[in-house]
């Protein structure tokens, strides 16, 4: 009997976010008729794919002990690259963003690890760098691509009644979770995030591990940008503005520690859904858009406080 | 011996030398550069974010950082626009008080809950920006009091008010940092917080003080900016954190904390101002300007990291 109690307490403690998510869904299903429609749930799922894919990559970077603030402007840049190439050649429009993403991820990772500098400051710099570059590509203008080709498959088609990009999100999430919990690389990310000098001594090349995490994160940003481009067939130099905070908020309120070393993709997905749910509710109740930022800011701080509290209790 | 002296001088004053070289180059390129109007213009442009640079320098010396300064500046601007119907003085006080409040919140959360300031201020940055959008009702608010713009349009010896306020702030805080007990405490805490505690320094209070000063200066910058633009919007200050941190690091203040001076930070913002001015004179597109600023920040942290690494082996 006592054992059972402990188990329940453990679940409550480890999966508190999941429980909050379920409770919120139940509460709002009861109180808000417009919330419990299938259309709204599908809408919710459609809205989270882009930020969800970005958050999966961000989780890997955060677990490795870094942070990537440039994902938003990289998203805008790749969105523009994809659409401007897609006008002439669908194939290039898909391949080039992925290729460029590898270089961008390498650039961020290389500078952070080679010179051992704070990743927040570096990626704050690359945020400006890529945002300027994105605006330069089209001189700040919004461009439209060509609709009606296979390019729109990911964003606009449905399989078994569910949009294709929702499947893409699930595939990305499963791949990242497997990568994190079932491969040597996943273990290395956690070691490096927990204590990089100890990991070095154990023979792990921490710089290389972090750089790969940055590259994977950028690749996921490229996939997210492709989903968006495919769905909208337009590109704007500010398409991804603020996505870095959404992704970080999702990762943090999911329960992945900003200190690195711990976390999971599952937690991040809960975080993404939690965030989307709160935004969805605010929208349904016609709360001003700006209050979303207020709520997000408060959520980030609360999540950091909880994270540090829990870690101190474990250490003590 | 003499060579050593010259080398030391170059090392100490390298930022000023870079500004000088850049200035000579620009003076040859453009007749406009060395005019009184343009030089005042450079100072005027940097004076708003320059005030925040002073606070950020204190924070980095004490070993903390504040990413929310841009939002706080927008907050100060918005409050001073909103409170204009109640008089100019009320508007100014409201803007500054708003800044100090956010600084206090940043400081309290960081020190009392022992959280990393970079993460906390990331949160308050998003939060305050939301507050600004909310109180401006997502519009661009115009000032109601026509006389409010006088706080920036007044000139003394052809020098605009914001520049004068900026210079006064630099002098005040350089004196506080170099000549007072609180200044010595800031260096001590930044150098070694644990040792400072043993010496009886109230570490948390020193840190909160630096956050509040940064909030105060960001609020003041916001009030001044509201006077210049006569509008408030949530879009104000979006790039300020990048700009301000770049300036402090460019001035040669290390992210390691424990050393630096306000005059160094001033040199950093001045160099950024000259670079910006040069880019405008050379008609470089604003997009490329943004890219260059980003690259500069990356370059500067890398150089800082390399020199810190070098010192460890000396």
mmCIF file of N, CA, C and O in Angstrom, chain A residues 24 41 60 63 87 106 126 149 160 180 203 214 238 241 258 292 301:
data_model
loop_
_atom_site.group_PDB
_atom_site.id
_atom_site.type_symbol
_atom_site.label_atom_id
_atom_site.label_comp_id
_atom_site.label_asym_id
_atom_site.label_seq_id
_atom_site.Cartn_x
_atom_site.Cartn_y
_atom_site.Cartn_z
ATOM 1 N N UNK A 24 -6.268 21.115 -17.213
ATOM 2 C CA UNK A 24 -6.691 22.293 -17.974
ATOM 3 C C UNK A 24 -7.663 21.889 -19.079
ATOM 4 O O UNK A 24 -8.687 22.550 -19.297
ATOM 5 N N UNK A 41 -9.695 21.329 -31.483
ATOM 6 C CA UNK A 41 -8.578 20.445 -31.133
ATOM 7 C C UNK A 41 -7.642 20.256 -32.316
ATOM 8 O O UNK A 41 -6.418 20.280 -32.187
ATOM 9 N N UNK A 60 17.362 19.557 -27.399
ATOM 10 C CA UNK A 60 18.694 18.948 -27.476
ATOM 11 C C UNK A 60 19.763 19.967 -27.103
ATOM 12 O O UNK A 60 20.687 19.673 -26.346
ATOM 13 N N UNK A 63 19.612 20.652 -23.317
ATOM 14 C CA UNK A 63 20.159 19.538 -22.522
ATOM 15 C C UNK A 63 21.681 19.539 -22.599
ATOM 16 O O UNK A 63 22.366 19.224 -21.628
ATOM 17 N N UNK A 87 9.923 29.251 -56.418
ATOM 18 C CA UNK A 87 9.266 29.873 -57.562
ATOM 19 C C UNK A 87 9.767 29.233 -58.863
ATOM 20 O O UNK A 87 8.994 28.994 -59.794
ATOM 21 N N UNK A 106 26.379 24.816 -37.629
ATOM 22 C CA UNK A 106 27.813 24.649 -37.424
ATOM 23 C C UNK A 106 28.439 25.967 -36.970
ATOM 24 O O UNK A 106 29.256 25.995 -36.052
ATOM 25 N N UNK A 126 23.979 36.271 -33.468
ATOM 26 C CA UNK A 126 23.586 35.667 -34.748
ATOM 27 C C UNK A 126 22.106 35.911 -35.029
ATOM 28 O O UNK A 126 21.692 35.897 -36.189
ATOM 29 N N UNK A 149 1.600 22.986 -56.639
ATOM 30 C CA UNK A 149 2.597 21.970 -56.979
ATOM 31 C C UNK A 149 2.758 21.021 -55.793
ATOM 32 O O UNK A 149 2.117 21.204 -54.753
ATOM 33 N N UNK A 160 -5.621 10.486 -43.901
ATOM 34 C CA UNK A 160 -6.568 9.941 -42.926
ATOM 35 C C UNK A 160 -7.199 11.057 -42.078
ATOM 36 O O UNK A 160 -7.379 10.913 -40.868
ATOM 37 N N UNK A 180 17.826 10.746 -28.219
ATOM 38 C CA UNK A 180 18.203 11.199 -26.884
ATOM 39 C C UNK A 180 18.328 10.044 -25.896
ATOM 40 O O UNK A 180 19.253 10.000 -25.095
ATOM 41 N N UNK A 203 36.706 11.357 -22.009
ATOM 42 C CA UNK A 203 36.999 11.102 -23.417
ATOM 43 C C UNK A 203 35.917 11.542 -24.372
ATOM 44 O O UNK A 203 35.945 11.205 -25.554
ATOM 45 N N UNK A 214 23.650 21.782 -32.022
ATOM 46 C CA UNK A 214 23.272 23.015 -32.708
ATOM 47 C C UNK A 214 22.867 22.729 -34.159
ATOM 48 O O UNK A 214 21.909 23.307 -34.678
ATOM 49 N N UNK A 238 10.025 38.604 -41.239
ATOM 50 C CA UNK A 238 9.781 38.556 -39.788
ATOM 51 C C UNK A 238 8.891 37.373 -39.417
ATOM 52 O O UNK A 238 8.322 37.331 -38.339
ATOM 53 N N UNK A 241 9.872 35.844 -36.077
ATOM 54 C CA UNK A 241 10.228 36.726 -34.958
ATOM 55 C C UNK A 241 9.538 36.259 -33.686
ATOM 56 O O UNK A 241 8.328 36.048 -33.664
ATOM 57 N N UNK A 258 17.072 24.379 -17.630
ATOM 58 C CA UNK A 258 17.930 25.278 -18.407
ATOM 59 C C UNK A 258 19.398 25.080 -18.046
ATOM 60 O O UNK A 258 20.283 25.518 -18.768
ATOM 61 N N UNK A 292 -0.683 37.580 -24.115
ATOM 62 C CA UNK A 292 0.010 36.312 -24.313
ATOM 63 C C UNK A 292 1.469 36.440 -23.896
ATOM 64 O O UNK A 292 2.026 35.551 -23.272
ATOM 65 N N UNK A 301 9.468 32.542 -15.955
ATOM 66 C CA UNK A 301 10.064 32.768 -14.635
ATOM 67 C C UNK A 301 9.600 31.694 -13.640
ATOM 68 O O UNK A 301 10.401 31.128 -12.908
#
